[in-house]
Short mmCIF file of C-alpha atoms in Angstrom, two decimals:
data_model
loop_
_atom_site.label_atom_id
_atom_site.label_comp_id
_atom_site.label_asym_id
_atom_site.label_seq_id
_atom_site.Cartn_x
_atom_site.Cartn_y
_atom_site.Cartn_z
CA MET A 926 -35.96 133.71 148.65
CA LEU A 927 -37.95 130.95 150.34
CA ARG A 928 -41.73 130.61 149.99
CA LEU A 929 -43.94 128.00 151.53
CA ALA A 930 -44.65 125.55 148.71
CA ARG A 931 -47.98 124.23 149.79
CA CYS A 932 -51.36 125.33 148.63
CA PRO A 933 -52.55 127.94 151.18
CA ARG A 934 -56.09 126.55 150.93
CA CYS A 935 -55.65 122.77 151.11
CA ALA A 936 -51.94 122.36 152.07
CA THR A 937 -51.26 120.08 149.08
CA PRO A 938 -47.55 120.20 148.09
CA LEU A 939 -47.12 122.15 144.86
CA ASP A 940 -44.86 121.39 141.94
CA VAL A 941 -42.56 124.36 142.28
CA ALA A 942 -39.34 122.84 140.99
CA ALA A 943 -39.90 123.97 137.42
CA ALA A 944 -39.81 127.58 138.70
CA ARG A 945 -42.67 128.74 136.51
CA PRO A 946 -44.31 131.90 137.88
CA LEU A 947 -47.44 130.12 139.07
CA ALA A 948 -47.93 126.67 140.54
CA PRO A 949 -51.48 125.34 140.03
CA CYS A 950 -52.83 123.31 142.91
CA PRO A 951 -53.72 119.79 141.76
CA ARG A 952 -56.63 119.50 144.22
CA CYS A 953 -58.37 122.81 144.68
CA PRO A 954 -59.35 125.61 142.26
CA CYS A 955 -56.39 127.89 142.76
CA ALA A 956 -52.88 128.59 141.50
CA VAL A 957 -50.19 129.99 143.78
CA ARG A 958 -48.11 132.91 142.59
CA LEU A 959 -44.63 131.89 143.65
CA ASP A 960 -43.10 135.31 144.15
CA ASP A 961 -45.56 136.39 146.86
CA GLY A 962 -47.47 133.20 147.71
CA LEU A 963 -50.84 134.68 146.67
CA ALA A 964 -53.49 132.12 145.64
CA LEU A 965 -55.46 133.00 142.47
CA ASP A 966 -58.79 131.38 141.65
CA THR A 967 -58.81 129.08 138.65
CA PHE A 968 -61.72 128.16 136.40
CA ARG A 969 -62.84 125.72 133.74
CA PRO A 970 -65.88 125.54 131.51
CA ARG A 971 -68.59 123.79 133.51
CA ASP A 972 -68.86 120.00 133.11
CA ASP A 973 -65.47 119.91 131.40
CA ASP A 974 -63.20 117.29 132.95
CA ALA A 975 -60.91 116.56 130.02
CA PRO A 976 -57.46 115.55 131.26
CA LEU A 977 -55.44 117.42 128.63
CA ARG A 978 -55.74 121.20 128.97
CA LEU A 979 -54.19 124.55 128.07
CA ALA A 980 -54.19 127.56 130.39
CA PHE A 981 -55.46 131.04 129.43
CA TYR A 982 -56.13 134.38 130.97
CA LEU A 983 -59.62 135.56 130.12
CA PHE A 984 -60.08 139.33 130.21
CA ASP A 985 -63.87 139.65 130.13
CA ARG A 986 -64.77 141.88 133.02
CA ASP A 987 -66.19 145.41 132.54
CA ALA A 988 -68.88 143.92 130.24
CA ARG A 989 -66.32 143.85 127.44
CA PRO A 990 -66.17 141.22 124.72
CA PRO A 991 -63.95 138.39 125.89
CA LEU A 992 -60.20 138.70 125.27
CA TRP A 993 -58.22 135.49 125.51
CA ALA A 994 -54.49 135.50 126.23
CA ALA A 995 -52.49 132.30 126.27
CA ALA A 996 -50.85 131.49 129.59
CA PHE A 997 -48.76 128.85 127.82
CA ARG A 998 -46.10 129.36 125.14
CA CYS A 999 -46.38 128.01 121.63
CA PHE A 1000 -43.18 128.19 119.63
CA GLN A 1001 -42.76 129.22 115.99
CA GLN A 1002 -46.41 130.05 115.48
CA ALA A 1003 -46.83 132.53 112.64
CA SER A 1004 -49.10 135.56 112.45
CA ARG A 1005 -52.77 135.57 113.42
CA VAL A 1006 -53.28 131.85 113.65
CA ASP A 1007 -52.52 131.87 117.38
CA LEU A 1008 -55.17 130.23 119.49
CA ASP A 1009 -55.95 133.22 121.68
CA ALA A 1010 -56.65 135.34 118.58
CA LEU A 1011 -59.00 132.66 117.23
CA LEU A 1012 -60.93 132.39 120.50
CA THR A 1013 -61.11 136.18 120.82
CA GLY A 1014 -62.29 136.49 117.22
CA ARG A 1015 -65.05 133.95 117.85
CA GLY A 1016 -66.11 135.73 121.02
CA HIS A 1017 -65.87 132.42 122.84
CA ARG A 1018 -67.45 132.85 126.27
CA PRO A 1019 -68.11 129.51 128.00
CA LEU A 1020 -69.80 129.31 131.36
CA LEU A 1021 -66.93 129.03 133.78
CA GLY A 1022 -66.90 127.41 137.18
CA PRO A 1023 -64.19 127.09 139.83
CA ALA A 1024 -62.05 124.01 139.17
CA PRO A 1025 -58.41 122.94 139.41
CA LEU A 1026 -56.49 124.29 136.43
CA ALA A 1027 -54.70 121.02 135.46
CA ALA A 1028 -52.46 122.91 133.02
CA GLY A 1029 -49.04 124.54 133.22
CA VAL A 1030 -48.72 128.31 133.38
CA ALA A 1031 -45.81 130.03 131.64
CA ARG A 1032 -46.57 133.68 132.41
CA THR A 1033 -48.26 135.91 134.94
CA ALA A 1034 -51.43 137.92 134.33
CA GLU A 1035 -49.38 141.13 134.16
CA GLU A 1036 -47.15 139.64 131.46
CA ALA A 1037 -50.18 138.40 129.53
CA ALA A 1038 -51.75 141.88 129.69
CA ARG A 1039 -48.51 143.45 128.48
CA LEU A 1040 -48.35 141.08 125.51
CA ALA A 1041 -52.01 141.80 124.70
CA LEU A 1042 -51.20 145.53 124.60
CA LEU A 1043 -48.27 144.86 122.27
CA ARG A 1044 -50.74 143.03 120.01
CA GLN A 1045 -52.99 146.12 120.02
CA ARG A 1046 -55.65 144.37 122.11
CA ASP A 1047 -56.90 146.23 125.14
CA PRO A 1048 -57.07 143.96 128.19
CA GLY A 1049 -58.80 146.58 130.35
CA ARG A 1050 -57.95 147.31 133.94
CA GLU A 1051 -59.68 144.48 135.75
CA PRO A 1052 -57.63 141.40 136.60
CA PRO A 1053 -58.30 138.45 134.27
CA ARG A 1054 -59.57 135.02 135.21
CA LEU A 1055 -57.13 132.15 134.96
CA CYS A 1056 -58.89 129.26 133.25
CA SER A 1057 -58.11 126.21 131.19
CA LEU A 1058 -59.67 124.74 128.05
CA ALA A 1059 -59.66 121.12 126.96
CA VAL A 1060 -57.57 119.95 124.03
CA VAL A 1061 -57.54 116.57 122.32
CA ARG A 1062 -54.45 114.63 121.30
CA GLU A 1063 -54.35 113.33 117.73
CA GLY A 1064 -51.08 111.54 117.16
CA ASP A 1065 -48.25 114.04 117.63
CA GLU A 1066 -50.64 116.97 117.50
CA ILE A 1067 -53.17 118.50 119.81
CA VAL A 1068 -56.44 120.02 118.63
CA GLU A 1069 -58.52 122.68 120.37
CA PRO A 1070 -62.13 121.66 119.59
CA VAL A 1071 -63.76 125.12 119.71
CA SER A 1072 -61.55 126.75 117.08
CA GLY A 1073 -60.10 123.68 115.35
CA TRP A 1074 -56.61 125.05 116.09
CA ARG A 1075 -54.00 122.34 115.65
CA VAL A 1076 -50.35 122.27 116.68
CA LEU A 1077 -47.57 119.82 117.42
CA ALA A 1078 -47.72 118.95 121.12
CA SER A 1079 -43.93 119.27 121.39
CA LEU A 1080 -44.17 123.01 120.60
CA ILE A 1081 -46.11 123.78 123.78
CA ALA A 1082 -44.46 124.92 127.01
CA PRO A 1083 -44.91 123.97 129.81
CA ALA A 1084 -44.91 120.51 128.28
CA LEU A 1085 -48.21 118.65 128.19
CA PRO A 1086 -48.40 115.32 129.99
CA ALA A 1087 -47.18 112.41 127.89
CA GLU A 1088 -49.69 110.14 126.21
CA GLY A 1089 -50.91 107.57 128.68
CA ALA A 1090 -50.02 109.79 131.62
CA GLU A 1091 -53.18 111.83 131.21
CA MET B 324 -13.27 137.03 144.91
CA ARG B 325 -15.35 137.98 147.94
CA ARG B 326 -17.78 135.37 149.14
CA ARG B 327 -20.81 135.89 151.30
CA VAL B 328 -21.90 133.19 153.70
CA VAL B 329 -25.67 132.94 154.16
CA GLN B 330 -27.29 130.83 156.82
CA LEU B 331 -30.13 128.80 155.31
CA ALA B 332 -32.81 128.38 157.94
CA CYS B 333 -36.43 127.27 157.86
CA PRO B 334 -38.63 130.39 158.13
CA THR B 335 -41.09 128.47 160.33
CA CYS B 336 -38.99 126.59 162.87
CA GLY B 337 -35.48 127.96 162.33
CA ALA B 338 -33.86 124.59 161.63
CA ALA B 339 -30.99 124.49 159.16
CA LEU B 340 -31.98 123.77 155.56
CA PRO B 341 -29.87 121.73 153.15
CA ALA B 342 -27.36 123.58 151.01
CA ARG B 343 -29.24 122.80 147.78
CA THR B 344 -31.59 125.62 148.75
CA VAL B 345 -29.24 127.83 146.72
CA LEU B 346 -30.72 126.20 143.59
CA PRO B 347 -34.29 126.79 142.41
CA GLY B 348 -36.75 124.08 143.33
CA ALA B 349 -38.51 122.53 146.27
CA VAL B 350 -36.85 121.93 149.62
CA ASP B 351 -38.32 120.19 152.66
CA CYS B 352 -37.44 121.22 156.20
CA GLY B 353 -36.20 118.12 158.01
CA ALA B 354 -37.44 119.42 161.38
CA CYS B 355 -40.99 120.70 160.82
CA GLY B 356 -41.71 119.00 157.48
CA ASN B 357 -42.77 122.16 155.72
CA ARG B 358 -42.07 122.35 152.01
CA TYR B 359 -40.59 125.53 150.55
CA ALA B 360 -40.02 126.88 147.08
CA SER B 361 -36.47 128.12 146.72
CA LEU B 362 -36.36 131.03 144.27
CA PRO B 363 -32.85 132.53 144.17
CA ALA B 364 -32.82 135.66 142.04
CA GLY B 365 -31.04 135.33 138.71
CA VAL B 366 -30.40 131.59 139.02
CA PRO B 367 -31.94 129.56 136.18
CA THR B 368 -33.94 126.44 136.88
CA ARG B 369 -32.10 123.15 136.53
CA SER B 370 -33.55 119.88 135.37
CA LEU B 371 -32.23 116.53 134.37
CA VAL B 372 -33.17 114.05 131.64
CA PRO B 373 -32.84 110.45 132.85
CA PRO B 374 -31.13 107.99 130.47
CA GLN B 375 -33.52 106.09 128.19
CA VAL B 376 -30.81 103.57 127.27
CA SER B 377 -29.72 100.90 129.72
CA PRO B 378 -26.04 100.50 130.61
CA THR B 379 -26.10 97.07 128.96
CA ARG B 380 -27.32 98.52 125.67
CA ALA B 381 -24.76 101.34 125.89
CA GLN B 382 -22.01 98.78 126.42
CA ALA B 383 -23.22 96.71 123.45
CA ALA B 384 -23.18 99.82 121.24
CA ALA B 385 -19.65 100.66 122.37
CA LEU B 386 -18.46 97.11 121.69
CA ALA B 387 -19.94 97.26 118.18
CA ALA B 388 -18.12 100.55 117.52
CA TRP B 389 -14.83 99.20 118.83
CA ARG B 390 -14.85 96.11 116.61
CA HIS B 391 -12.98 96.81 113.38
CA PRO B 392 -10.81 94.75 111.03
CA LEU B 393 -7.50 96.21 112.21
CA ALA B 394 -8.13 95.75 115.94
CA PRO B 395 -5.37 94.03 117.89
CA PRO B 396 -6.10 90.53 119.20
CA GLY B 397 -7.91 90.57 122.53
CA PHE B 398 -9.40 94.03 122.02
CA PRO B 399 -11.84 95.21 123.38
CA GLY B 400 -12.04 92.40 125.90
CA ARG B 401 -14.28 93.10 128.85
CA PRO B 402 -15.13 96.80 129.25
CA GLU B 403 -15.59 98.52 132.58
CA PRO B 404 -19.19 99.21 133.67
CA PRO B 405 -20.56 102.24 131.81
CA ARG B 406 -20.49 105.54 133.66
CA LEU B 407 -23.31 108.04 133.42
CA LEU B 408 -22.44 111.63 132.51
CA HIS B 409 -24.83 114.53 132.39
CA VAL B 410 -23.81 117.43 130.16
CA ALA B 411 -25.36 120.85 130.58
CA ALA B 412 -27.42 122.48 127.86
CA TRP B 413 -29.28 125.77 127.80
CA GLU B 414 -32.96 125.81 126.94
CA VAL B 415 -34.43 129.24 126.55
CA GLU B 416 -37.98 130.34 125.78
CA ARG B 417 -38.29 133.84 124.40
CA THR B 418 -41.10 136.05 123.25
CA LEU B 419 -39.72 138.42 120.62
CA GLU B 420 -41.18 141.59 119.21
CA ARG B 421 -40.57 141.95 115.52
CA PRO B 422 -39.69 145.53 114.63
CA ARG B 423 -41.55 145.78 111.32
CA ALA B 424 -44.35 143.23 111.34
CA ALA B 425 -46.87 143.49 108.50
CA ALA B 426 -50.44 144.52 109.33
CA ASP B 427 -51.74 140.95 109.13
CA GLU B 428 -48.81 139.56 111.13
CA ASP B 429 -48.53 139.06 114.83
CA PRO B 430 -45.82 141.43 116.09
CA LEU B 431 -44.86 138.84 118.68
CA VAL B 432 -43.25 135.49 118.02
CA GLU B 433 -42.35 132.84 120.55
CA VAL B 434 -39.21 130.82 120.05
CA ARG B 435 -37.40 128.11 121.90
CA ALA B 436 -33.65 127.74 121.46
CA ARG B 437 -31.36 125.06 122.78
CA ALA B 438 -27.60 124.80 122.80
CA LEU B 439 -24.94 122.92 124.66
CA ALA B 440 -23.51 124.89 127.55
CA PHE B 441 -20.36 122.84 127.57
CA TRP B 442 -17.79 121.70 125.10
CA ARG B 443 -15.19 118.96 125.08
CA PRO B 444 -14.07 117.39 121.78
CA GLU B 445 -13.54 113.88 123.12
CA LEU B 446 -17.23 113.54 123.99
CA GLY B 447 -18.37 113.78 120.36
CA LEU B 448 -21.04 116.33 121.25
CA THR B 449 -21.34 117.52 117.65
CA GLU B 450 -23.09 114.21 116.95
CA LEU B 451 -25.56 114.57 119.82
CA ASP B 452 -29.19 115.08 118.78
CA LEU B 453 -29.86 117.74 121.40
CA GLU B 454 -33.54 118.22 120.49
CA ALA B 455 -34.28 114.51 120.95
CA ALA B 456 -32.19 114.39 124.12
CA LEU B 457 -34.04 117.28 125.77
CA ASP B 458 -37.48 116.14 124.55
CA ALA B 459 -37.03 112.70 126.08
CA PRO B 460 -39.70 111.79 128.62
CA GLY B 461 -39.21 111.85 132.36
CA ARG B 462 -37.40 115.16 132.72
CA ARG B 463 -37.25 115.94 136.42
CA PRO B 464 -35.96 118.70 138.67
CA PHE B 465 -32.28 118.50 139.31
CA GLU B 466 -31.45 117.20 142.78
CA PRO B 467 -27.76 117.69 143.51
CA ALA B 468 -27.75 115.45 146.55
CA THR B 469 -28.89 112.30 144.74
CA GLY B 470 -27.40 109.99 142.14
CA ASP B 471 -23.85 109.03 141.34
CA ALA B 472 -23.69 110.41 137.80
CA ALA B 473 -20.90 112.80 136.90
CA LEU B 474 -22.23 116.24 136.19
CA ILE B 475 -20.66 118.59 133.68
CA ASP B 476 -21.71 122.12 134.59
CA PRO B 477 -22.22 124.90 132.05
CA VAL B 478 -19.20 126.92 131.05
CA ARG B 479 -20.84 128.99 128.32
CA THR B 480 -23.13 131.80 129.39
CA LEU B 481 -26.65 132.00 128.06
CA GLU B 482 -25.80 135.07 125.96
CA HIS B 483 -22.85 133.25 124.44
CA ALA B 484 -24.55 129.89 123.84
CA VAL B 485 -27.98 131.14 122.74
CA PRO B 486 -27.73 134.82 121.78
CA PRO B 487 -31.01 136.56 121.02
CA PRO B 488 -31.54 137.15 117.32
CA PRO B 489 -30.33 140.57 116.15
CA GLY B 490 -32.79 143.34 115.42
CA VAL B 491 -35.61 142.13 117.65
CA ARG B 492 -36.62 143.04 121.18
CA VAL B 493 -36.88 140.30 123.78
CA VAL B 494 -40.17 140.83 125.61
CA GLU B 495 -40.08 137.70 127.78
CA GLU B 496 -37.34 135.22 128.51
CA ARG B 497 -37.12 132.10 130.59
CA ALA B 498 -33.91 130.10 130.70
CA GLU B 499 -33.32 126.65 132.06
CA ILE B 500 -30.26 124.45 132.37
CA VAL B 501 -31.06 120.90 131.31
CA PHE B 502 -28.62 118.06 131.83
CA ALA B 503 -28.62 115.53 128.96
CA PRO B 504 -27.47 111.96 129.66
CA LEU B 505 -24.45 110.28 128.07
CA TRP B 506 -22.89 106.90 128.80
CA LYS B 507 -19.13 106.69 128.88
CA VAL B 508 -17.80 103.16 128.34
CA ARG B 509 -14.11 102.42 128.90
CA CYS B 510 -11.95 99.43 128.26
CA ARG B 511 -8.26 98.94 128.94
CA HIS B 512 -5.85 97.32 126.54
CA ARG B 513 -2.08 97.00 127.01
CA GLY B 514 -2.07 99.74 129.63
CA ASP B 515 -4.04 102.30 127.60
CA ALA B 516 -7.63 103.41 128.26
CA TRP B 517 -10.02 103.52 125.28
CA ASP B 518 -13.32 105.32 125.63
CA ALA B 519 -16.63 105.31 123.82
CA VAL B 520 -19.39 107.84 124.42
CA VAL B 521 -22.98 106.73 123.82
CA ASP B 522 -26.02 109.01 123.60
CA GLY B 523 -28.09 108.21 126.70
CA VAL B 524 -31.37 108.86 124.88
CA GLY B 525 -30.90 107.57 121.33
CA GLY B 526 -28.31 104.88 122.07
CA ARG B 527 -26.04 105.99 119.19
CA VAL B 528 -22.28 106.00 119.58
CA LEU B 529 -21.18 109.63 119.50
CA PHE B 530 -17.46 109.11 119.75
CA ALA B 531 -15.16 106.14 120.18
CA ARG B 532 -11.46 105.42 119.91
CA ALA B 533 -9.88 102.03 119.42
CA PRO B 534 -6.30 100.84 118.93
CA VAL B 535 -5.01 99.56 115.59
CA GLU B 536 -2.64 96.61 115.25
CA ARG B 537 0.49 97.74 113.46
CA SER B 538 1.15 94.44 111.71
CA ALA B 539 -2.43 94.40 110.39
CA ARG B 540 -1.69 97.60 108.51
CA LEU B 541 1.26 96.06 106.65
CA GLY B 542 -0.95 94.07 104.26
CA VAL B 543 -3.03 97.14 103.43
CA ALA B 544 0.16 99.14 102.85
CA LEU B 545 1.54 96.50 100.49
CA ALA B 546 -1.75 96.36 98.61
CA LEU B 547 -1.60 100.13 98.19
CA LEU B 548 1.90 99.86 96.74
CA LEU B 549 0.91 97.22 94.21
CA PRO B 550 -0.32 99.62 91.47
CA VAL B 551 2.86 101.69 91.85
CA ALA B 552 5.01 98.57 91.63
CA LEU B 553 3.15 97.37 88.51
CA LEU B 554 3.64 100.70 86.79
CA VAL B 555 7.29 100.98 87.72
CA GLY B 556 7.81 97.39 86.59
CA LEU B 557 6.53 98.11 83.06
CA PRO B 558 9.15 98.10 80.29
CA THR B 559 10.18 101.66 79.38
CA GLU B 560 8.54 101.62 75.93
CA HIS B 561 5.17 100.86 77.54
CA TRP B 562 5.44 103.95 79.79
CA ARG B 563 5.30 106.09 76.68
CA SER B 564 2.27 104.32 75.22
CA VAL B 565 0.43 104.49 78.57
CA GLY B 566 1.26 108.22 78.79
CA GLU B 567 0.05 108.91 75.26
CA ALA B 568 -3.18 107.00 75.87
CA ALA B 569 -3.75 109.01 79.02
CA VAL B 570 -3.15 112.35 77.26
CA ARG B 571 -5.56 111.33 74.50
CA THR B 572 -8.22 110.65 77.16
CA HIS B 573 -7.71 113.99 78.89
CA PRO B 574 -4.73 116.38 78.89
CA PHE B 575 -4.68 116.54 82.71
CA LEU B 576 -5.04 112.80 83.27
CA PRO B 577 -1.27 112.07 83.47
CA LEU B 578 -0.88 114.81 86.10
CA LEU B 579 -3.79 113.46 88.12
CA ALA B 580 -2.42 109.93 87.80
CA LEU B 581 1.00 111.05 89.01
CA ALA B 582 -0.56 112.89 91.95
CA GLY B 583 -2.61 109.77 92.74
CA LEU B 584 0.47 107.55 92.70
CA ALA B 585 2.33 110.03 94.93
CA GLY B 586 -0.65 109.96 97.29
CA LEU B 587 -0.56 106.16 97.36
CA VAL B 588 3.14 106.15 98.21
CA SER B 589 2.63 108.81 100.87
CA GLU B 590 -0.30 106.93 102.41
CA THR B 591 1.69 103.69 102.40
CA TRP B 592 4.56 105.38 104.15
CA ASP B 593 2.17 106.83 106.74
CA ARG B 594 0.67 103.41 107.39
CA ILE B 595 4.03 101.89 108.10
CA ARG B 596 5.74 104.76 109.84
CA PHE B 597 3.11 106.19 112.24
CA ARG B 598 0.87 104.88 115.00
CA HIS B 599 -2.81 104.93 114.11
CA GLU B 600 -6.07 104.73 115.95
CA TRP B 601 -9.58 103.86 114.84
CA ARG B 602 -11.96 106.71 115.46
CA VAL B 603 -15.73 106.67 115.30
CA GLU B 604 -17.58 109.99 115.19
CA GLY B 605 -21.30 109.39 114.79
CA PRO B 606 -21.86 107.50 111.53
CA ARG B 607 -18.27 108.00 110.32
CA ALA B 608 -15.34 105.74 111.08
CA SER B 609 -11.79 106.61 110.09
CA LEU B 610 -8.20 105.61 110.60
CA LEU B 611 -6.16 108.48 112.01
CA PRO B 612 -2.39 108.75 112.41
CA LEU B 613 -1.46 109.79 115.94
CA ASN B 614 2.17 110.85 115.93
CA ARG B 615 2.24 112.17 112.39
CA PRO B 616 3.64 115.70 112.01
CA ASP B 617 1.65 118.29 110.08
CA GLU B 618 1.44 117.68 106.35
CA THR B 619 3.93 119.49 104.13
CA TRP B 620 2.51 121.33 101.12
CA LEU B 621 3.88 118.56 98.86
CA GLU B 622 2.03 115.92 100.86
CA TRP B 623 -1.07 118.08 100.86
CA MET B 624 -0.91 118.34 97.07
CA ALA B 625 -0.34 114.61 96.70
CA ARG B 626 -3.41 113.79 98.77
CA ALA B 627 -5.59 116.45 97.19
CA PRO B 628 -7.48 114.06 94.83
CA PHE B 629 -8.46 111.86 97.77
CA ARG B 630 -9.89 114.80 99.71
CA LEU B 631 -12.66 114.89 97.12
CA PHE B 632 -14.07 111.85 98.85
CA HIS B 633 -13.93 113.58 102.26
CA ARG B 634 -12.44 110.56 103.92
CA PRO B 635 -8.98 109.14 104.56
CA LEU B 636 -7.59 106.97 101.84
CA PHE B 637 -8.77 103.36 101.83
CA VAL B 638 -10.45 103.24 105.18
CA PRO B 639 -11.44 99.65 105.81
CA ARG B 640 -15.21 99.29 105.94
CA GLY B 641 -15.43 97.75 109.37
CA ARG B 642 -18.83 99.12 110.37
#
């Protein structure tokens, strides 16, 4: 199957070689779903330009409390200390604005909703928003400032940019 | 086997696309310049880790591994330029559902597993630090049309190399073939080729073979025989006193001593009789007989005490 690998909005070539399900556009606020070429809007908290970021799906339509679902993978994380559970538990709801995602995406919105259901969290019926949150590198680890969640950077997939390449 | 021929054409202008379109990744149309994502169903992504070790450093590591006290004169001489190999490994990301998770536990767990998708004993792959090799920086999409490195494709399937853990359900899975770099250094000596394999990321020697000079082994063999000769040369009445002293120390000591002496004689005979080679496998170096037939049970018994040390008898400490 061949799909045009340029952003449908700004024609920037996309990084499709890793064959992840979505390719975020580096220039405009969208990510292209590779199986059908559909462009999804992407968001960030306003005034947040940190270079190191993690991608999430935010299910917060229908006036529900926000439900965060990681769009990245974090290996060997035990029990309820996962970052999306922490953000959901805090009811974190930043003001989001359209912005390039600047983070890798490991799963589609449908897959994220299915995993949320398996975790007994109801994602609702409305499609989520794809957004990214800033993280800070501290040595070999990265820290999410809102929740204080901390993990080895090497356990994240898609891999974060190397130090100095940010 | 039936094969199907598919014409690969640009969906925009109809020009022929390169054959690498059969692999996942990006492909540019040479005619209209459009870039496409190639997404063949069921074909895992391929990527490649570039070597972090220069050919010069790989050659220096190989030379250090080849130098040993029993090497023939003139060995290793000047090795051939190192050759880059890329060996295939599977990297799989899985989300698993645990069947009986406790109430305060997440029923889902994400794991990443890696395993070599290829096996060949002479590459010393057991010594390869696969995690470090695949975590090395600069991993890039595999481009079959570029580079002159030899590529060793996977021969083990994903299910065989990285089976999912039993008793759990795989909810998500993403598999990738990653090619890890190795340097193969070769030198020729008296008509034979001797290879060393160096980890292309860590720079460690994984496997190396080197010739052994036969005459150099003679001195070691004679030194091994010396304790036997001294014992045999003792006057007969002293044998008895030595035996009694040994029994007083421990009842089994004379038996162990006899087995040890038999092992010494056997090892000496092996040194003289058979061809040997010097073999380096990761941090271990050993002297191995090449044309030696399988051990008899008597020889096995005689060498049993030395197996406690997990190494061949009296390996010279050359490294």
